[in-house]
mmCIF file of C-alpha atoms and ligand atoms in Angstrom:
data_model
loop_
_atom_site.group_PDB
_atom_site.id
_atom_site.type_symbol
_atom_site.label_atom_id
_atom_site.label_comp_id
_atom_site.label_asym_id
_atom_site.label_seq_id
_atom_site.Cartn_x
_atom_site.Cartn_y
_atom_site.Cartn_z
ATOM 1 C CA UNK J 11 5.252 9.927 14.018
ATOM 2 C CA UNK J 12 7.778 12.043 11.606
ATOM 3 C CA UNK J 13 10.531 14.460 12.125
ATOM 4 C CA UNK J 14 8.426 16.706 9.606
ATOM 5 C CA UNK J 15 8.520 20.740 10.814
ATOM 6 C CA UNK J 16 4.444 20.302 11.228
ATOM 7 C CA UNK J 17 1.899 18.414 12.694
ATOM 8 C CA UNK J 18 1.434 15.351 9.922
ATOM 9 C CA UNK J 19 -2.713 16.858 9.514
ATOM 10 C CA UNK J 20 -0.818 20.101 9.027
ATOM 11 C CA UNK J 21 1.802 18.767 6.161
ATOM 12 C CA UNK J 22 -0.978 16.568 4.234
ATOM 13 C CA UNK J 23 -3.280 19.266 3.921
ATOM 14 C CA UNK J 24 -0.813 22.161 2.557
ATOM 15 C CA UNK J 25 0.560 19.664 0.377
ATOM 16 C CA UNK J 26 0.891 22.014 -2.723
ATOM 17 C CA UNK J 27 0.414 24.891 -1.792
ATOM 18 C CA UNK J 28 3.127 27.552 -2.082
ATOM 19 C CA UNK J 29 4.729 25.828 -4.714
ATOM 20 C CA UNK J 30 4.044 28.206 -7.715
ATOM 21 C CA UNK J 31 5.693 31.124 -7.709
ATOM 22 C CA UNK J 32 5.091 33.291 -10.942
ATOM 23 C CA UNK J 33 1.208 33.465 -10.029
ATOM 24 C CA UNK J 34 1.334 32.067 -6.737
ATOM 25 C CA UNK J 35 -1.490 29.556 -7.052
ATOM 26 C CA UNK J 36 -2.760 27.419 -3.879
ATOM 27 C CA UNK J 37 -3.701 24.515 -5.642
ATOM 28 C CA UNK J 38 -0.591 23.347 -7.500
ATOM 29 C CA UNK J 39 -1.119 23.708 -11.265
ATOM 30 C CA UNK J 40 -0.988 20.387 -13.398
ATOM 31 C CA UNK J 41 1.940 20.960 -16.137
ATOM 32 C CA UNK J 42 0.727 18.616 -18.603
ATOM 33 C CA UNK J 43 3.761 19.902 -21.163
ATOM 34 C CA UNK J 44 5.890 16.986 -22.040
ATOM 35 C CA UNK J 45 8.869 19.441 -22.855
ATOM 36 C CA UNK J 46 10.277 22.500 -21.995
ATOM 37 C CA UNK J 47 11.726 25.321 -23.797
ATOM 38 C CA UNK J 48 15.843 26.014 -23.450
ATOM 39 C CA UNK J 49 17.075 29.698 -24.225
ATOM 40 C CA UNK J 50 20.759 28.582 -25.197
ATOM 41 C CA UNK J 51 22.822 25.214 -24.691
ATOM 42 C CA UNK J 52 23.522 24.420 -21.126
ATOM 43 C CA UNK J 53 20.735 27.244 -20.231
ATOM 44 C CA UNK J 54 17.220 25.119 -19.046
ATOM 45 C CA UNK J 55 15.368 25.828 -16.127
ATOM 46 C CA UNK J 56 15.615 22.587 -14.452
ATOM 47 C CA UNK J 57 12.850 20.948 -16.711
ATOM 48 C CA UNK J 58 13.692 19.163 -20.152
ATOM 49 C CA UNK J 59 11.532 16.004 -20.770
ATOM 50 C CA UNK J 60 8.591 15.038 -18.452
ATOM 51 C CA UNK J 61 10.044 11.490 -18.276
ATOM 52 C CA UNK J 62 12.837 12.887 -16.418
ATOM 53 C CA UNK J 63 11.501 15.444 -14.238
ATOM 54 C CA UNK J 64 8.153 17.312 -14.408
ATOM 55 C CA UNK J 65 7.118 20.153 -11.879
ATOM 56 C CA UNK J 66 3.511 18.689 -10.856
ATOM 57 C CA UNK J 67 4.941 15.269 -10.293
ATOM 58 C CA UNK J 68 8.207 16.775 -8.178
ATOM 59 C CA UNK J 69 5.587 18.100 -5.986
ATOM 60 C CA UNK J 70 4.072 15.070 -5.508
ATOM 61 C CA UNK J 71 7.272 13.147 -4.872
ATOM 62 C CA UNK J 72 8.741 16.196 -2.231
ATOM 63 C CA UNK J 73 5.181 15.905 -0.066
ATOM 64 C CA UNK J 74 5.763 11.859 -0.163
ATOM 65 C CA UNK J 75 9.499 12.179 0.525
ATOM 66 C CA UNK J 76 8.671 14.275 3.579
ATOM 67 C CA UNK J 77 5.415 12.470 4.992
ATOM 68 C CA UNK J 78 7.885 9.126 5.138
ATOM 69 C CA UNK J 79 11.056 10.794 6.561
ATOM 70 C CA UNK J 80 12.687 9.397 3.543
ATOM 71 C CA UNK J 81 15.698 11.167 0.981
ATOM 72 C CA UNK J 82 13.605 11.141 -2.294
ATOM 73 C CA UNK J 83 10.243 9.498 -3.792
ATOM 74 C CA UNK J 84 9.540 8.046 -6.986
ATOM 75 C CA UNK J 85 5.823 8.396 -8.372
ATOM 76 C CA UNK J 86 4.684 5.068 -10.213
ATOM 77 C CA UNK J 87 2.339 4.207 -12.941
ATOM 78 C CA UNK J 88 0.993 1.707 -10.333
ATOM 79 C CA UNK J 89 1.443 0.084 -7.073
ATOM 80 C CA UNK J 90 3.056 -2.776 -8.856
ATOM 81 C CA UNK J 91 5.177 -0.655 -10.898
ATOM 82 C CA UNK J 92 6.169 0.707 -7.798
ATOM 83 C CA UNK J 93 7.280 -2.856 -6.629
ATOM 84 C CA UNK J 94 8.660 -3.466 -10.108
ATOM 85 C CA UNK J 95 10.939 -0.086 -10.117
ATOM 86 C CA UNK J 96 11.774 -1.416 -6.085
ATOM 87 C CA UNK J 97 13.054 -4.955 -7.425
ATOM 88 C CA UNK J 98 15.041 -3.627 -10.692
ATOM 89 C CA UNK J 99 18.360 -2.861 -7.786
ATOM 90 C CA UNK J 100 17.961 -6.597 -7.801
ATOM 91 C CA UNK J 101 19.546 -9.054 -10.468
ATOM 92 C CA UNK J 102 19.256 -12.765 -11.580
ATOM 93 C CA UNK J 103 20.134 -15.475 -9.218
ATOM 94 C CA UNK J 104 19.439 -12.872 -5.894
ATOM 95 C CA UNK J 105 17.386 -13.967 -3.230
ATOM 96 C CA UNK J 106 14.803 -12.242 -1.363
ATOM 97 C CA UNK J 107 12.647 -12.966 1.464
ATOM 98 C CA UNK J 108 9.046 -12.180 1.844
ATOM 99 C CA UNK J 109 6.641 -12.554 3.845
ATOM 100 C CA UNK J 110 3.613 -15.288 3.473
ATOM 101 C CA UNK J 111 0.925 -13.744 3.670
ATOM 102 C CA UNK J 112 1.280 -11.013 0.984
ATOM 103 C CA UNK J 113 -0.915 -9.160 -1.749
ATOM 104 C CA UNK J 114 -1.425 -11.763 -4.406
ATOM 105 C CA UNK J 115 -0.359 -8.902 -7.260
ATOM 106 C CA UNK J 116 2.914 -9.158 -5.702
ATOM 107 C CA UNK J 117 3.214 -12.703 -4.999
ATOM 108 C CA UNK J 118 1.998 -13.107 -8.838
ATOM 109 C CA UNK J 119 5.110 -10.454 -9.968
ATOM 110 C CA UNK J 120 7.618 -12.537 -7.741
ATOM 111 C CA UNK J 121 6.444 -15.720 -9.278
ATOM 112 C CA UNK J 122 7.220 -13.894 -12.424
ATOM 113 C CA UNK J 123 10.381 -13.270 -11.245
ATOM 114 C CA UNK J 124 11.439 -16.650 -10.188
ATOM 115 C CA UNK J 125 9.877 -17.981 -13.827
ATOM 116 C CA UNK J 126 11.811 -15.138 -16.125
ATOM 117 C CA UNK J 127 14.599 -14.196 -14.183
ATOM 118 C CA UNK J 128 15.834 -16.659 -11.997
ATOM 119 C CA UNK J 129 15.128 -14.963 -8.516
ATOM 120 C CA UNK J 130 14.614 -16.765 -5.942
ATOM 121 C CA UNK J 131 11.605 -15.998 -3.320
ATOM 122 C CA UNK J 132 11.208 -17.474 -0.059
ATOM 123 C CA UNK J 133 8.341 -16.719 1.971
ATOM 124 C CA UNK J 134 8.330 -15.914 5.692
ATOM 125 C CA UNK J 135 5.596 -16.479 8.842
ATOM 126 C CA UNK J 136 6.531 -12.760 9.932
ATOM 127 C CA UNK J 137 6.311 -13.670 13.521
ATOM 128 C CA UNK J 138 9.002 -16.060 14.161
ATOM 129 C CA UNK J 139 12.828 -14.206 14.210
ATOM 130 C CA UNK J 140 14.778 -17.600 14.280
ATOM 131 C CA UNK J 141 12.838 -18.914 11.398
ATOM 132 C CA UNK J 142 13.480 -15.468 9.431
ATOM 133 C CA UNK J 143 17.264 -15.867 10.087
ATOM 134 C CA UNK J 144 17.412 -19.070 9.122
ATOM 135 C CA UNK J 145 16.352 -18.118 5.475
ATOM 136 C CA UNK J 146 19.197 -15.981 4.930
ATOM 137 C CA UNK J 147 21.715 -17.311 2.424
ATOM 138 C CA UNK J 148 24.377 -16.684 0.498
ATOM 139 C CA UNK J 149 22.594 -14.390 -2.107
ATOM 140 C CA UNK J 150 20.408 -12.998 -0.219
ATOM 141 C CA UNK J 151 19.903 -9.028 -0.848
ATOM 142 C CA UNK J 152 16.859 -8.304 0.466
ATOM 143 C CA UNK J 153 13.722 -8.367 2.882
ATOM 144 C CA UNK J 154 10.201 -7.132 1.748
ATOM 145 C CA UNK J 155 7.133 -7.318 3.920
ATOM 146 C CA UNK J 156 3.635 -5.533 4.428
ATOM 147 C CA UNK J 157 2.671 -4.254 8.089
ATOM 148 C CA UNK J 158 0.006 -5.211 8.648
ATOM 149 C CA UNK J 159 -0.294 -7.726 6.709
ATOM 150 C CA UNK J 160 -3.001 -8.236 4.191
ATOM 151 C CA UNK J 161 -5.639 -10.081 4.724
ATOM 152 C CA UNK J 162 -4.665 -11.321 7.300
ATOM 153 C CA UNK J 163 -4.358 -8.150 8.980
ATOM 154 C CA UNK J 164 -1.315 -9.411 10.985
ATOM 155 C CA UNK J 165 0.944 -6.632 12.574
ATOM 156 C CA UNK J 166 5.224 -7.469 11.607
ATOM 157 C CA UNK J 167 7.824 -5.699 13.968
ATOM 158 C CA UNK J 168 9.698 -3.826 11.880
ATOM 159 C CA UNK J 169 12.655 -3.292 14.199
ATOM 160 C CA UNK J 170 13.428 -6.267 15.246
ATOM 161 C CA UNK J 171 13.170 -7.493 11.484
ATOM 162 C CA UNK J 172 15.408 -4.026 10.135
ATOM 163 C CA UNK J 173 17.918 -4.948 13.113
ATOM 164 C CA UNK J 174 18.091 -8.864 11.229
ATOM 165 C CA UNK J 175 18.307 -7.034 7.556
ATOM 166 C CA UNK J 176 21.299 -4.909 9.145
ATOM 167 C CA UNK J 177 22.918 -6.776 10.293
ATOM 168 C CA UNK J 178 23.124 -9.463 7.600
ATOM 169 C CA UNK J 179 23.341 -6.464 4.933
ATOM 170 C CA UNK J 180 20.282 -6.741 3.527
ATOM 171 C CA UNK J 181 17.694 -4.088 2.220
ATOM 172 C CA UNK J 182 14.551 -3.800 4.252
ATOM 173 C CA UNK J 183 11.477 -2.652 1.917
ATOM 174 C CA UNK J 184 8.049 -2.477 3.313
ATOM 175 C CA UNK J 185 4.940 -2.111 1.441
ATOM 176 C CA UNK J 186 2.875 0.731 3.436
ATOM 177 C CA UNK J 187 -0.529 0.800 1.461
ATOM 178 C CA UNK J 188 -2.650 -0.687 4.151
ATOM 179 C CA UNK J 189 -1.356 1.780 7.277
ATOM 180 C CA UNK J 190 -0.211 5.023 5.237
ATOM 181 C CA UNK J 191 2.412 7.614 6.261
ATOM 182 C CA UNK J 192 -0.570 9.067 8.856
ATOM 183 C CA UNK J 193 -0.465 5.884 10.993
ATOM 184 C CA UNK J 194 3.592 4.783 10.471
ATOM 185 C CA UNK J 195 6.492 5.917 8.875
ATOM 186 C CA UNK J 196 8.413 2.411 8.153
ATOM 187 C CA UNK J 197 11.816 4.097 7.953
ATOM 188 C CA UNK J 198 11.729 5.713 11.658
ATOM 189 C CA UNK J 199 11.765 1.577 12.103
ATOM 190 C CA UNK J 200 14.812 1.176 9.765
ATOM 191 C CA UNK J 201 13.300 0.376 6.597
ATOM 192 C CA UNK J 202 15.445 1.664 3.324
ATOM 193 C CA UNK J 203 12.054 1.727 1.077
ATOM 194 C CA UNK J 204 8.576 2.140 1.459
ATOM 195 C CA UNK J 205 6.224 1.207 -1.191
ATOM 196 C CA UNK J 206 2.882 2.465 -1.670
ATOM 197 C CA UNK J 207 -0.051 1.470 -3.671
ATOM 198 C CA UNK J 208 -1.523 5.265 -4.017
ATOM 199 C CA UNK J 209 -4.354 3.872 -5.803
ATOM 200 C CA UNK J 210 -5.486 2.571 -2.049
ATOM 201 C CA UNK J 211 -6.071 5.212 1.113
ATOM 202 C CA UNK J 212 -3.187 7.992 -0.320
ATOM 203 C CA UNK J 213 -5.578 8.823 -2.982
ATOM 204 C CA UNK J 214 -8.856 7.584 -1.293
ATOM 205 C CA UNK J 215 -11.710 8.121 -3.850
ATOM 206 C CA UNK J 216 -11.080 4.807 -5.738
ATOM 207 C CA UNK J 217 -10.594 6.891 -8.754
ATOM 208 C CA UNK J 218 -7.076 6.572 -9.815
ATOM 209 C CA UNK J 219 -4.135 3.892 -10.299
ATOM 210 C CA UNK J 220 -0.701 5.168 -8.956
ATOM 211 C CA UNK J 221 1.935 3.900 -6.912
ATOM 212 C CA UNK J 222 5.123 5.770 -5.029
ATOM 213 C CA UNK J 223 8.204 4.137 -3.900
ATOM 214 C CA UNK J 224 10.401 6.287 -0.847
ATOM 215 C CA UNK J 225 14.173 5.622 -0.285
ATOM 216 C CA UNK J 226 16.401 6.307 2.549
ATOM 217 C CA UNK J 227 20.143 6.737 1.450
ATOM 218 C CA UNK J 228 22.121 8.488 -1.165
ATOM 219 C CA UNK J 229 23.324 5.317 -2.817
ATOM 220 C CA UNK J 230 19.801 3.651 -3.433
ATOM 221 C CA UNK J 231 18.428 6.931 -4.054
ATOM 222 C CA UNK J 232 20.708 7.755 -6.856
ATOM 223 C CA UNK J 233 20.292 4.768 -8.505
ATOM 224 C CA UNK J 234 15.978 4.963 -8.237
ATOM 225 C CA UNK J 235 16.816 7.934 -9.717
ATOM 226 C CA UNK J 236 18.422 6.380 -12.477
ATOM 227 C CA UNK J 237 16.485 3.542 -13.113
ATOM 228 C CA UNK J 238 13.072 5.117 -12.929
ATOM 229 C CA UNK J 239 14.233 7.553 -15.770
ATOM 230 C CA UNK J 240 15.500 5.164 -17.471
ATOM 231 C CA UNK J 241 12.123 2.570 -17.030
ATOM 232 C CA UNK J 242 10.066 5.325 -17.561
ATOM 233 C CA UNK J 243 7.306 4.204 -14.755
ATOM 234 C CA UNK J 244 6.494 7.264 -14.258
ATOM 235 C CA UNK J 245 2.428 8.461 -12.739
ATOM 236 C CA UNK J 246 1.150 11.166 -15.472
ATOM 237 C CA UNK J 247 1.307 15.052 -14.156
ATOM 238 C CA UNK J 248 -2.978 14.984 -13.792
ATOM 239 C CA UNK J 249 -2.905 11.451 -11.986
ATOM 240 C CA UNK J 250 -0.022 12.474 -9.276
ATOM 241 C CA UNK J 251 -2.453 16.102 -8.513
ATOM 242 C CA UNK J 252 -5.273 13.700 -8.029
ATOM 243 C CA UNK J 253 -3.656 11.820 -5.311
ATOM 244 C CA UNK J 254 -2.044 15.220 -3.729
ATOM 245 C CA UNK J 255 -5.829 16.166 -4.153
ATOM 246 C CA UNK J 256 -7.187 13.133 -1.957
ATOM 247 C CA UNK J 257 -3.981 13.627 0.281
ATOM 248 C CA UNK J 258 -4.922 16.669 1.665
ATOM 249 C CA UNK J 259 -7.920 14.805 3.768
ATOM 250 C CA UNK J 260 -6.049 11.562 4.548
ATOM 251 C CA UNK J 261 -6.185 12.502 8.080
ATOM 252 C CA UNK J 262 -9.564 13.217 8.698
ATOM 253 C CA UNK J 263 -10.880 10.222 6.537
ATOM 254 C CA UNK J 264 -8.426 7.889 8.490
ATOM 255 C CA UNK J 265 -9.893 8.637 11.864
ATOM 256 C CA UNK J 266 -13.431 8.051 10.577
ATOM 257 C CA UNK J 267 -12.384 4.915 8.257
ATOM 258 C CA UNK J 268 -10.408 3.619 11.954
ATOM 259 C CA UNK J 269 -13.321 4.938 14.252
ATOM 260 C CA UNK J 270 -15.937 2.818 11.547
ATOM 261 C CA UNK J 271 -13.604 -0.121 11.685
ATOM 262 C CA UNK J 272 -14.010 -0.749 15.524
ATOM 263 C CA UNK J 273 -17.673 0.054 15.339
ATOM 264 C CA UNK J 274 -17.824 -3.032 12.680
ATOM 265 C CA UNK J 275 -14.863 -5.303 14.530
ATOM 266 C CA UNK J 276 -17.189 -4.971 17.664
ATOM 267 C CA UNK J 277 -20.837 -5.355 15.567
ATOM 268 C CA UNK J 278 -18.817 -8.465 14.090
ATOM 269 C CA UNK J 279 -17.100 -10.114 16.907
ATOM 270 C CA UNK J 280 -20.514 -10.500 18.926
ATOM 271 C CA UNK J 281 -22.096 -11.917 15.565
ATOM 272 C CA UNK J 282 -22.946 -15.481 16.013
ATOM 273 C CA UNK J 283 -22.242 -16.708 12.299
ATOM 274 C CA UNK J 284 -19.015 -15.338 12.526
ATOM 275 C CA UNK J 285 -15.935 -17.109 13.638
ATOM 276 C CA UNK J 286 -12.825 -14.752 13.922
ATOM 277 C CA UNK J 287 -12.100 -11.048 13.341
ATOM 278 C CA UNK J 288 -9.065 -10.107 12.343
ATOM 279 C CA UNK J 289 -7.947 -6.498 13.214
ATOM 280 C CA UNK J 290 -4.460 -5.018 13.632
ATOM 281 C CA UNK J 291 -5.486 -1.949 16.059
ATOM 282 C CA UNK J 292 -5.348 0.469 13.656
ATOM 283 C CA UNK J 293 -7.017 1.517 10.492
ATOM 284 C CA UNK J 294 -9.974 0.931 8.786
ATOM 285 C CA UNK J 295 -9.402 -2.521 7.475
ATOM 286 C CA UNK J 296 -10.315 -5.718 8.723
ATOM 287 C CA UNK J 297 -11.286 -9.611 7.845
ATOM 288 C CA UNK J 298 -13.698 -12.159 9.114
ATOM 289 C CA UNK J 299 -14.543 -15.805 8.830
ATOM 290 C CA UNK J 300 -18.067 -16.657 7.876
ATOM 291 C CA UNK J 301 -18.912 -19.991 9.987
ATOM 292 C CA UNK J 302 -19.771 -21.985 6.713
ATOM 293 C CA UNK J 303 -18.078 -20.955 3.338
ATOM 294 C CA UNK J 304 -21.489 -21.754 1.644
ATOM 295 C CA UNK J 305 -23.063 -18.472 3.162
ATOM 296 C CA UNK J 306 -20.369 -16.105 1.129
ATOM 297 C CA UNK J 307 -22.251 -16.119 -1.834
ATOM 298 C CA UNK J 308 -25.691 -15.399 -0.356
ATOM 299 C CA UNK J 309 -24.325 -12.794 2.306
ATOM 300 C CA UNK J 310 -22.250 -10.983 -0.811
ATOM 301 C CA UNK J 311 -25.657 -10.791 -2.505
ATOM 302 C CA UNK J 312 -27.609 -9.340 0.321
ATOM 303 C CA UNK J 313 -24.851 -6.580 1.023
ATOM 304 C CA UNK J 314 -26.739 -3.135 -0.246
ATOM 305 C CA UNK J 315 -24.346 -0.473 1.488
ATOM 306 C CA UNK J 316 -20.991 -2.482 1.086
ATOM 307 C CA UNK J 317 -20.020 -3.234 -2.194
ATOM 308 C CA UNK J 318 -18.450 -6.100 -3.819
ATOM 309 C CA UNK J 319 -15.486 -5.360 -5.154
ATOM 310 C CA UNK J 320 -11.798 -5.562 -5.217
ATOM 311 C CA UNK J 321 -9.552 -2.811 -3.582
ATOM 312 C CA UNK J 322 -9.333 -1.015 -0.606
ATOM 313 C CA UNK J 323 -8.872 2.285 0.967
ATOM 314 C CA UNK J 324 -11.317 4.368 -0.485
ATOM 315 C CA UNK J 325 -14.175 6.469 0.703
ATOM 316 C CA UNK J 326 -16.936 3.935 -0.061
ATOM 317 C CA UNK J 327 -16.902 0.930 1.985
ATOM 318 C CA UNK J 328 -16.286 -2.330 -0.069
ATOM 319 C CA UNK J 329 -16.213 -6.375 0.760
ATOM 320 C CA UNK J 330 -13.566 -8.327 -0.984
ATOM 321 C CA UNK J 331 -13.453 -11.958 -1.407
ATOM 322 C CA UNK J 332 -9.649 -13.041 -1.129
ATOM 323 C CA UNK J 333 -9.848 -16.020 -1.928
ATOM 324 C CA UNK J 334 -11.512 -15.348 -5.832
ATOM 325 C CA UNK J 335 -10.559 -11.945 -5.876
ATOM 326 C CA UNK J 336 -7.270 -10.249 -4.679
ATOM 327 C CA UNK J 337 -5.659 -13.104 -4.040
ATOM 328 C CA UNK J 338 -6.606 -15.760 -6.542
ATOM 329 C CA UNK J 339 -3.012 -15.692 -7.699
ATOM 330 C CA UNK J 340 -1.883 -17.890 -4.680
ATOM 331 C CA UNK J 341 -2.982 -21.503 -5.556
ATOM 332 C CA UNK J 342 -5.550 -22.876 -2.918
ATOM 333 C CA UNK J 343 -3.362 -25.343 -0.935
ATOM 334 C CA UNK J 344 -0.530 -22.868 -0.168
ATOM 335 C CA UNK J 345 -3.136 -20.050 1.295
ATOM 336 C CA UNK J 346 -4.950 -22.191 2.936
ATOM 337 C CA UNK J 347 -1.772 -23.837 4.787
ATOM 338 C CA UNK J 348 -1.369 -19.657 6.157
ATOM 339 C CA UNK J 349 -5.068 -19.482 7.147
ATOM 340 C CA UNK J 350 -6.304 -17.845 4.072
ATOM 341 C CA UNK J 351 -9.014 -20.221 3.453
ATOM 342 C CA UNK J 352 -12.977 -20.200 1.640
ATOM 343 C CA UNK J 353 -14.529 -18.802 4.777
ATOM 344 C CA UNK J 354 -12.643 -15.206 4.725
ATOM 345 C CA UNK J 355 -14.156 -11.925 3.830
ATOM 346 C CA UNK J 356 -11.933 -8.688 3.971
ATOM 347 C CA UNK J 357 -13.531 -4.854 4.710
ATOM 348 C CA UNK J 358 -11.985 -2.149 3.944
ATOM 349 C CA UNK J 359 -14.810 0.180 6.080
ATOM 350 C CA UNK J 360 -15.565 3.584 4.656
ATOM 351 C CA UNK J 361 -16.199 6.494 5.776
ATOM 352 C CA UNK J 362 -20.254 6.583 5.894
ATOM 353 C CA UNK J 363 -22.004 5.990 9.431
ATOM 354 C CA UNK J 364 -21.300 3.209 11.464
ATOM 355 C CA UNK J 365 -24.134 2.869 12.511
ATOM 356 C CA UNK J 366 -25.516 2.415 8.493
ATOM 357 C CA UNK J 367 -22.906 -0.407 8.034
ATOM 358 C CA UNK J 368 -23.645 -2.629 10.981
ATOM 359 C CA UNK J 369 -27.506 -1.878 10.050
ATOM 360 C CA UNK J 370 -26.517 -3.394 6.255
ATOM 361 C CA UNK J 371 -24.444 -6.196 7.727
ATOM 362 C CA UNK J 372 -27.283 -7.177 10.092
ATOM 363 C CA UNK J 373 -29.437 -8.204 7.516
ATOM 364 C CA UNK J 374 -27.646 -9.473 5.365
ATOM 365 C CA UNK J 375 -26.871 -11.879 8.731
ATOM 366 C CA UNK J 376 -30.805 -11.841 9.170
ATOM 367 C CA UNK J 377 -31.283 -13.342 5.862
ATOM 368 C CA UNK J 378 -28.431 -15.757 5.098
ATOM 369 C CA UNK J 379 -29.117 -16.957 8.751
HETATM 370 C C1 PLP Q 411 -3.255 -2.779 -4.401
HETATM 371 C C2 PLP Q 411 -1.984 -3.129 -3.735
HETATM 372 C C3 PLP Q 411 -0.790 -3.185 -4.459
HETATM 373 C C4 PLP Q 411 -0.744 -2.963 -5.963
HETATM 374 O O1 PLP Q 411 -1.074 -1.659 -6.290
HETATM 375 P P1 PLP Q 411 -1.759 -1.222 -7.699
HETATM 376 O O2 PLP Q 411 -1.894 0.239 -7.539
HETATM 377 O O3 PLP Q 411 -3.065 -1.956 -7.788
HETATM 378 O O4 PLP Q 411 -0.825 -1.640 -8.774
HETATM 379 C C5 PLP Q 411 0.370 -3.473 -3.770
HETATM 380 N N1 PLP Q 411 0.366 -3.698 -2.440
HETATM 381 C C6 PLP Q 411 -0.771 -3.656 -1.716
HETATM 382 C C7 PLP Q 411 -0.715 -3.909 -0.253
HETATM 383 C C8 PLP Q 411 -1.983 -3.372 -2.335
HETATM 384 O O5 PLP Q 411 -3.105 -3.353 -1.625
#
C-alpha cells in the first residue's frame, strides 16, 4: 500500500480537514472566487486566477498526490480530459501502445488521435511480454494500460510491463478508475502517471463528472503543470469538494462493494444460464456471459434492484451492456476477436445487501429461464 504517514482509511477520511487556517474549518470551504485580490505588484498571496491555482481544488490535488505516492496531481473536467491533458506530452507522428481491451471513451479519443493528429496506436493482449516488446518502434514514447482491465476484468503486471517501458524509455501511464488508490498505487509498480476517472468509485455517488491525472517526476510534472494551465481542463472548486466529499468513505464502501462482489461472483458462477465470470480478486466489479445473447434484453428488463445504466463505481449497483453501451465505440469484429462479444454483461455491485442482489438476479434468472 503507500508510503503515506497514515493508515490509507486514516488519510481518505481527513482529507480536508486542517486545511483552513483563518477560521479553522473541518470541512474544507469551497472558494468559488475566480480571482484574488493583490495589495501591491509582486505582493499576492499565492492565488491570482482560478485557472491557475485555486485553494479548494489544491486540496483536492495534495490528498490525490499523496493517496498515489505521486509528485503532484492535476484535477480534470473529466476522466477523458484527464487522458486528454495525459496525451498533450505527446506530439504528431509518436507512437503509443495500449492495451486491447480498453474503455471504449478512450479507444474512441485515440482513434481521434490517429484521424487528427497522426498518432499512431497499437493495441496490446496485456498478458504476453514478448508480444509487448515486439511493438516497440522507433517512435515509440509511451505505454498506457488499465489494471484490471475493463470489461474484461483482466489483471496486467505492472512491473514486469514498467521494467519493459524503462528500459526502452518509454512513459508508463495507467488508468486506475476501476481499482482506486485504496486497492493499488500504480507508481509503487513504476508507473510515471495514473489516471483516474473520479466520476467512477473516487467520488462514488454517481453524481459528478471529474477526472485527476498523478505524475511521478519533476520533469513531467512541470510540464502537466504547464500544460493544464495553459488547456485550462481544470474540475470547478464545488465539483473537486464533492469528490473529496465521497473520498472520505472510499474505504468503507470498497470493502462492502468487494465483499458484495464475491457474494454475486459466487451466486453467478453456480448459475446454470451463465457461462463465465470474470473477476480480478479484488473490487466490486465484475462481468458475465449470458448462455444465449437473446436473453440480455429480457433479463435487463426483469432487473428491479440493478439498474441499467452506463458507469460504474457508485453506491447503487448498476448492469451495463458493453457491447451497446460503454463500449459501442469499438466496431463489432475487433471486440469480439478479444472476447468482448453479445453475450457479456458487466456489474459494477453496490453497496446494498448481498443478499438483496442475488435475490433480484434470481428472478430475473427465474423468468428469462
Ligand atoms: C469512465 C471511465 C473513463 C472516462 O471518464 P469520464 O469521467 O467519463 O470522462 C476513463 N477510464 C475508465 C476506466 C472509465 O471507466
Amino acid at each position: 500500500m503507500s508510503h503515506q504517514q497514515h493508515h490509507s482509511e486514516t488519510a481518505f477520511t481527513q482529507i480536508g480537514n486542517r486545511k483552513e487556517e483563518s477560521l479553522k474549518s473541518v470541512s474544507t470551504p469551497i472558494y468559488l472566487s475566480t480571482s484574488y485580490r493583490h495589495s501591491e505588484v509582486g505582493h499576492g498571496n499565492g492565488y491570482d486566477y482560478t485557472r491557475t491555482g485555486n485553494p479548494t481544488r489544491d486540496v483536492f490535488e495534495e490528498a490525490m498526490a499523496n493517496l498515489e505516492n505521486g509528485d503532484k496531481a492535476f484535477a480534470t473536467s473529466s476522466g477523458m480530459s484527464a487522458i486528454q491533458l495525459a496525451f498533450s506530452l505527446f506530439a504528431s507522428g509518436d507512437h503509443i501502445i495500449t492495451c486491447r481491451d480498453v474503455y471504449g471513451g478512450s479507444y474512441r479519443y485515440f482513434d481521434l488521435l490517429e484521424q487528427k493528429q497522426n498518432f499512431e496506436f497499437t493495441y496490446w493482449s496485456g498478458s504476453d511480454e514478448h508480444e509487448l516488446e515486439r511493438q516497440i518502434r522507433s517512435n515509440t514514447k509511451a505505454i498506457f494500460i488499465e489494471t484490471p482491465t475493463n470489461p474484461l476484468m483482466t489483471n496486467i503486471d505492472m512491473t514486469s510491463v514498467s521494467g519493459i517501458a524503462k528500459a526502452n524509455n518509454l512513459l508508463f501511464i495507467v488508468d486506475n478508475t476501476v481499482y482506486t488508490p485504496y486497492i493499488q498505487n500504480p507508481i509503487d509498480d513504476g508507473a510515471d502517471m495514473v489516471i483516474h476517472s473520479a466520476t467512477k468509485y473516487l467520488a462514488g455517488h454517481n453524481d459528478v463528472l471529474a477526472g485527476v491525472v498523478v505524475s511521478k517526476g519533476e520533469g513531467i510534472s512541470e510540464e502537466l503543470t504547464y500544460i493544464h494551465n495553459s488547456i485550462g481542463a481544470t474540475l470547478s472548486p464545488f465539483d473537486c469538494w464533492l469528490v473529496m466529499r465521497g473520498m472520505k468513505t472510499l474505504p468503507i464502501r470498497m470493502r462492502q462493494h468487494e465483499g458484495n462482489a464475491k457474494r454475486v461472483m459466487t451466486y453467478l458462477k453456480n448459475q446454470p444460464l451463465v457461462k463465465n465470470v470474470l473477476y480480478p480478486g479484488k473490487g466490486g466489479m465484475l462481468s458475465f456471459f449470458l448462455d444465449d445473447e437473446n436473453r440480455v434484453v429480457p433479463f435487463l428488463q426483469t432487473l428491479k434492484l440493478f439498474t441499467f445504466a452506463e458507469s460504474l463505481g457508485g453506491v447503487e449497483s448498476l448492469i451495463t451492456y458493453p457491447a451497446t453501451q460503454t463500449h459501442a465505440e469499438i466496431p463489432e469484429d475487433v471486440r469480439s476477436s478479444y472476447g468482448l462479444t453479445n453475450e457479456l454483461l458487466r456489474l459494477s455491485v453496490g453497496i446494498e445487501h448481498a443478499d438483496d442482489l442475488i435475490q433480484d438476479l434470481e428472478q430475473a434468472f427465474a423468468a428469462i429461464e
